[in-house]
Amino acid sequence: MSLPEKETSNRCLQFAPQMKNTPSHGCLETRPQLRSFQTSTAQSAKSVFGKTVRHIAIATAGLTLGVSQLIAAGISPIPDSQVNGSAQIVNGGIQLTNGSGNETGSAFYKTRISTKKFSTHFTVQLSNAFADGFTFCLQNDSPTALGSPGQGSNLGFAEIQHSIAIAFNIYGGGTLIPQTSFAADGSISPFWESSFLHSGVDLIAGHPVNVDVYYNGKTLTVIETDTVIGKTGRQDYAVNLNTFIGASQAYAGFTGACGALTSVQNIVAWTWDQTPQSAPPLGNKPLSAWADPFVGTGNGGDTYPGAVLPFGMVQATPIDDVNQIGGYDENSPTTFQAMAMNMLSGPGINDYGDVWFTATTGSFTDPTKISSPFSTAGESASPGYYQVFLKNWNTNVEVTSALHSASARFTFPAGTTPNVVVPISKTATQSSQSAQVTVTGNNEIDGYVVAGNWGGNVKVYFCLQFDQPFQTSGTWSNSTVSPGSTSATQSDSNTMVGAYVSFPQSSSGLVVQARIGISYVDANGAKNNVTQEIPNFDFNTVLAAAQSAWNQELGKLQATSNGNPDDYSIFYTALYHVLLSPTTWNDLDGRYIGYDNQIHTLPSGHNAIYANISGWDIYRSEVPLLTLIEPQRCEDLAQSIVEMYNQLGYMDRWPFANFPTGVMTGYPMTIILSEIWNAGLHNFDITTAYKAMYQDATNGDAQIINTIGWLTDPSTMEEDSESYAALATVAESLGKSADAAQFRKQGDKLNNIYNPATGFLEPRYSDGSWRANFNPMNMEANYIDGYIEGSAWHYLWLVPQDQAMLIQLLGGAATFNQRLDGFFNDPTLQYNFEGAYYNAYNEPDLQAPFLYDYSGEPWKTQALTRMLELQVYNTSIGGIPGNDDLGTMSAWFVLSALGIYQVDPSLPYFELTSPLFPKVALNLQSPYPGSQFIFRSSNNSDTNVYIGSVKLNGITQIKPWVTLNQITAGGSLSVALQSAPNTNWGLTPPPSISTGVPNLTTP
């Protein structure tokens, strides 16, 4: 995985006392953010804002915010403005630069205006915009003020004294990056940078953009609106302007510059309100507005930003890089290829990305020229919605999703032919084997594609319908376009086919709405899915339903903010990613294609069959979280695994679509079934499930373990042993005592691969010898005699079923804690793929921070989890550590933020840690008896991270763990936090297989 470069802010956790071997400065956390402060700048910022910098940033992601129109009754400063340098008055507006190289211009209203409180409005329109940008400037120098000539990157602002500016920097791939900056001593430096990325407002698209600026004496608000496509972005900054200006009056105006890369920068209208107006109220943001689909789309997160419903079959998502997992690379987006209708979230390997569609304009003659440049400022997304502006075609594309289908809206420009294009042979995996596309009547395109994926060749059918008749149509095969043709077929992997439809030109532009459904069963399934789910061509209705669905699902955990909007956004973004997988596999009519390639129907009493079950990943954190917030879906998931066994004859570790892959190791489906069963969720066929689990526990691996006592590969034996112990708990609950005893014994033999000479669980051959040249820091991916995606250090701690035994193997709690301290003593504070230290970017050691709850030092768990939440998760595109692996990494954050985690996911116990929020309400669902459970914390702050005391339903709790039944019965867990460890709390360890596990649920 590629890893993000971390930048830091001044939010640093100070823990007292320090953990053993931590850096001497005592700072265990440096908060990642999009850009770092310059040192001198940060000091100036702190003098203005106080101890820490706080701001509210909203990239509206398709939502509409209140925006003031330009007010004609205000002052119009342009006629009375002093123009300097390259600036000039053109057609009643201010032209700062005119497209020549190395220009610097400014224009200031000749009369000083009050800066105590004000509101002003201007419209900017750029053309041929390549660099560098402009500012709206308030300065107390002179109306003739002009920045250093020939320095485009300074935006014409440098060396203007006693000033502050809102800088609109369009340099760098044509991305609008507004930032508030200040000038001092002839230099320009940002004191706070925050971008309008993903707001949908893109200055270099050439559209007129209205900018509204409000200042109430405390907060500076900037609102931008693209007047063509209606997208809006807003930023709010807490700032004392007079600190920079040096007075309560200033000259107001604009500066602009360009270097070798040029642009024409026009302020086409400008008014200044005689009576200052207030910024439109923010209002209450719905929970879905806090979730950012772009988080994880860069630096190896492998997520996608497209439109999807919770656990949806359809993921309508953009493809900009077929070489990138997820089809989208937020680090360097340049060319939009098309929308695709399916994708997985963070799988770590290329998959899906099938059924492409996009828009073009003009005469359709070349199917190889349908892509378009775009910028991150020209796209936006929120749960259930995605939008992008295609620069080549001057066309806006929007999609929203239903469960099995999607709605699209294309806004085409005037005076050119609008086209919708379906390059059906194109897929994100570049591996289509066959395809067919048919133009039906004058408003429909149907077809299918069979694409090669890592799991198998998946066939997906589609039906695309339009709200109005198209005028002409055609198909193509390779480079040959056939106008009027209604069908094209791909018969081999060397042929590319597709279809296009063209609509009449319009003098005022044209809006075309479409609906598209898919099915993995047949063409009738695709058509039925879309016509039943989206009966009318009403994009806004589908969008409203999608937003409602997301707010309902996210509302199952209702968090009270801790005062840091970033933490709140990270929490709901993580929960959003958790709720994407596994994915619905059955059609609306209940039919689905099975692992035997036969058509089946939903089992009675179930609402869905789920596919794409990333077993090795999700059993560790996602399924434990889903048992709390999605109990009925968990029962459907369990039955889906049972159906897989019925159709395959075994349970695959990582089934993709309707194909087994055999990927990874162990028997994760046994653990998942055990998790769900032991949570008291029994609406699935436990008889068949037990048969499937028993088969896994008595196969070749088990026979080897029971014969010689171990497997050569430590990672496989550790994963197998966890599944055997999990099955023992189910056997016990079913009254199968002999089976339970057998599997407990079978799952507790890891001492046989513990080498006391080195202190690690090591590869051991059948003759009893250890692997030569053993190095515990080596990162490996060996399925035979090594450690899968990890090192011996990472796998040392993967004994969740029997931490008591591991503690004794390592020489007791003191030695155990000493070695665990060293494991977390990563001097880089990156916690990624380093063989000797904790790896927050992959699964094998995710439970390690919670192991101090077993070894008598739970306060270290409390400090570590809070530090990791702030260190490795953030709001940037790289804000998820490594591949999200279908919600696994995101679920770790959600559970940790609640203050709980399941070290042994098959046992219904949650270890406790420091909560991130003062309150989170878990709204419980049937079949649980309770209606709500409240996670509370008092004295919560960045420094108060240690648990002083805990009360469960008002009764003092001295154990560092609670049971799932205590949570699902309803009630509350109240945690009092403090700045120093309470070394007397939480000293009773959670259960281990060797110390005895209390009886679990019975059917």
PDB file of N, CA and C in Angstrom, residues 17 21 92 116 123 155 261 304 344 373 392 431 535 631 642 647 656 703 736 751 776 827 878 935 966:
ATOM      1  N   PRO A  17       1.676   9.832  33.808  1.00  0.00           N
ATOM      2  CA  PRO A  17       3.078   9.828  33.398  1.00  0.00           C
ATOM      3  C   PRO A  17       3.227   9.260  31.993  1.00  0.00           C
ATOM      4  N   ASN A  21       9.456   4.220  27.488  1.00  0.00           N
ATOM      5  CA  ASN A  21      10.179   4.350  26.238  1.00  0.00           C
ATOM      6  C   ASN A  21       9.530   5.301  25.247  1.00  0.00           C
ATOM      7  N   GLY A  92     -16.994  47.822 -17.669  1.00  0.00           N
ATOM      8  CA  GLY A  92     -17.591  48.082 -16.369  1.00  0.00           C
ATOM      9  C   GLY A  92     -17.090  47.191 -15.263  1.00  0.00           C
ATOM     10  N   LYS A 116     -15.005  47.068  10.818  1.00  0.00           N
ATOM     11  CA  LYS A 116     -15.520  46.516  12.069  1.00  0.00           C
ATOM     12  C   LYS A 116     -16.542  45.423  11.788  1.00  0.00           C
ATOM     13  N   THR A 123     -18.613  39.165  -8.267  1.00  0.00           N
ATOM     14  CA  THR A 123     -18.676  38.050  -9.209  1.00  0.00           C
ATOM     15  C   THR A 123     -17.366  37.996  -9.968  1.00  0.00           C
ATOM     16  N   LEU A 155       0.329  36.272  -6.044  1.00  0.00           N
ATOM     17  CA  LEU A 155      -1.032  36.719  -6.356  1.00  0.00           C
ATOM     18  C   LEU A 155      -1.178  38.239  -6.318  1.00  0.00           C
ATOM     19  N   LEU A 261       2.655  30.917 -16.752  1.00  0.00           N
ATOM     20  CA  LEU A 261       1.316  30.404 -17.039  1.00  0.00           C
ATOM     21  C   LEU A 261       0.328  31.541 -16.813  1.00  0.00           C
ATOM     22  N   TYR A 304     -13.928   4.725  -2.662  1.00  0.00           N
ATOM     23  CA  TYR A 304     -14.463   5.432  -3.833  1.00  0.00           C
ATOM     24  C   TYR A 304     -15.388   6.546  -3.345  1.00  0.00           C
ATOM     25  N   LEU A 344     -16.016  -1.979  -4.968  1.00  0.00           N
ATOM     26  CA  LEU A 344     -15.857  -2.289  -3.552  1.00  0.00           C
ATOM     27  C   LEU A 344     -15.081  -1.176  -2.860  1.00  0.00           C
ATOM     28  N   PRO A 373     -10.951  16.235 -18.886  1.00  0.00           N
ATOM     29  CA  PRO A 373     -10.286  16.706 -17.669  1.00  0.00           C
ATOM     30  C   PRO A 373     -11.322  17.192 -16.657  1.00  0.00           C
ATOM     31  N   ASN A 392     -14.100  19.335 -20.837  1.00  0.00           N
ATOM     32  CA  ASN A 392     -14.094  19.215 -22.296  1.00  0.00           C
ATOM     33  C   ASN A 392     -15.470  19.455 -22.891  1.00  0.00           C
ATOM     34  N   SER A 431     -10.525  -5.744 -18.314  1.00  0.00           N
ATOM     35  CA  SER A 431     -10.473  -7.185 -18.580  1.00  0.00           C
ATOM     36  C   SER A 431     -11.811  -7.746 -19.033  1.00  0.00           C
ATOM     37  N   PRO A 535     -39.547   4.798 -10.121  1.00  0.00           N
ATOM     38  CA  PRO A 535     -40.676   4.776 -11.068  1.00  0.00           C
ATOM     39  C   PRO A 535     -40.781   6.041 -11.904  1.00  0.00           C
ATOM     40  N   PRO A 631     -28.279  -5.584  13.870  1.00  0.00           N
ATOM     41  CA  PRO A 631     -28.470  -6.988  14.251  1.00  0.00           C
ATOM     42  C   PRO A 631     -29.227  -7.800  13.204  1.00  0.00           C
ATOM     43  N   VAL A 642     -24.335 -19.339   5.207  1.00  0.00           N
ATOM     44  CA  VAL A 642     -24.907 -20.690   5.167  1.00  0.00           C
ATOM     45  C   VAL A 642     -25.260 -21.067   3.734  1.00  0.00           C
ATOM     46  N   GLN A 647     -24.192 -24.077  -1.416  1.00  0.00           N
ATOM     47  CA  GLN A 647     -23.942 -24.052  -2.858  1.00  0.00           C
ATOM     48  C   GLN A 647     -22.526 -24.471  -3.234  1.00  0.00           C
ATOM     49  N   PHE A 656     -15.922 -13.290  -3.382  1.00  0.00           N
ATOM     50  CA  PHE A 656     -16.123 -12.105  -4.201  1.00  0.00           C
ATOM     51  C   PHE A 656     -17.255 -12.377  -5.181  1.00  0.00           C
ATOM     52  N   GLN A 703      -6.214 -31.861  11.466  1.00  0.00           N
ATOM     53  CA  GLN A 703      -5.614 -33.187  11.594  1.00  0.00           C
ATOM     54  C   GLN A 703      -4.121 -33.093  11.863  1.00  0.00           C
ATOM     55  N   LYS A 736     -23.305 -29.135  23.050  1.00  0.00           N
ATOM     56  CA  LYS A 736     -22.378 -30.121  22.499  1.00  0.00           C
ATOM     57  C   LYS A 736     -21.074 -30.042  23.294  1.00  0.00           C
ATOM     58  N   ASN A 751       1.243 -22.642  22.293  1.00  0.00           N
ATOM     59  CA  ASN A 751       2.495 -22.781  23.039  1.00  0.00           C
ATOM     60  C   ASN A 751       3.477 -23.689  22.312  1.00  0.00           C
ATOM     61  N   PRO A 776      12.539 -11.526  13.516  1.00  0.00           N
ATOM     62  CA  PRO A 776      11.162 -11.161  13.860  1.00  0.00           C
ATOM     63  C   PRO A 776      10.692  -9.862  13.234  1.00  0.00           C
ATOM     64  N   PRO A 827       9.458   5.225  16.807  1.00  0.00           N
ATOM     65  CA  PRO A 827      10.011   6.593  16.879  1.00  0.00           C
ATOM     66  C   PRO A 827       9.468   7.512  15.795  1.00  0.00           C
ATOM     67  N   GLY A 878      -6.136  10.933   2.637  1.00  0.00           N
ATOM     68  CA  GLY A 878      -5.386   9.822   3.210  1.00  0.00           C
ATOM     69  C   GLY A 878      -5.762   9.560   4.649  1.00  0.00           C
ATOM     70  N   PHE A 935     -23.330   5.822  25.834  1.00  0.00           N
ATOM     71  CA  PHE A 935     -21.920   5.879  26.224  1.00  0.00           C
ATOM     72  C   PHE A 935     -21.632   7.324  26.640  1.00  0.00           C
ATOM     73  N   GLN A 966     -25.149  -6.701  28.379  1.00  0.00           N
ATOM     74  CA  GLN A 966     -25.358  -5.507  29.194  1.00  0.00           C
ATOM     75  C   GLN A 966     -25.631  -4.282  28.324  1.00  0.00           C
TER      76      GLN A 966
END
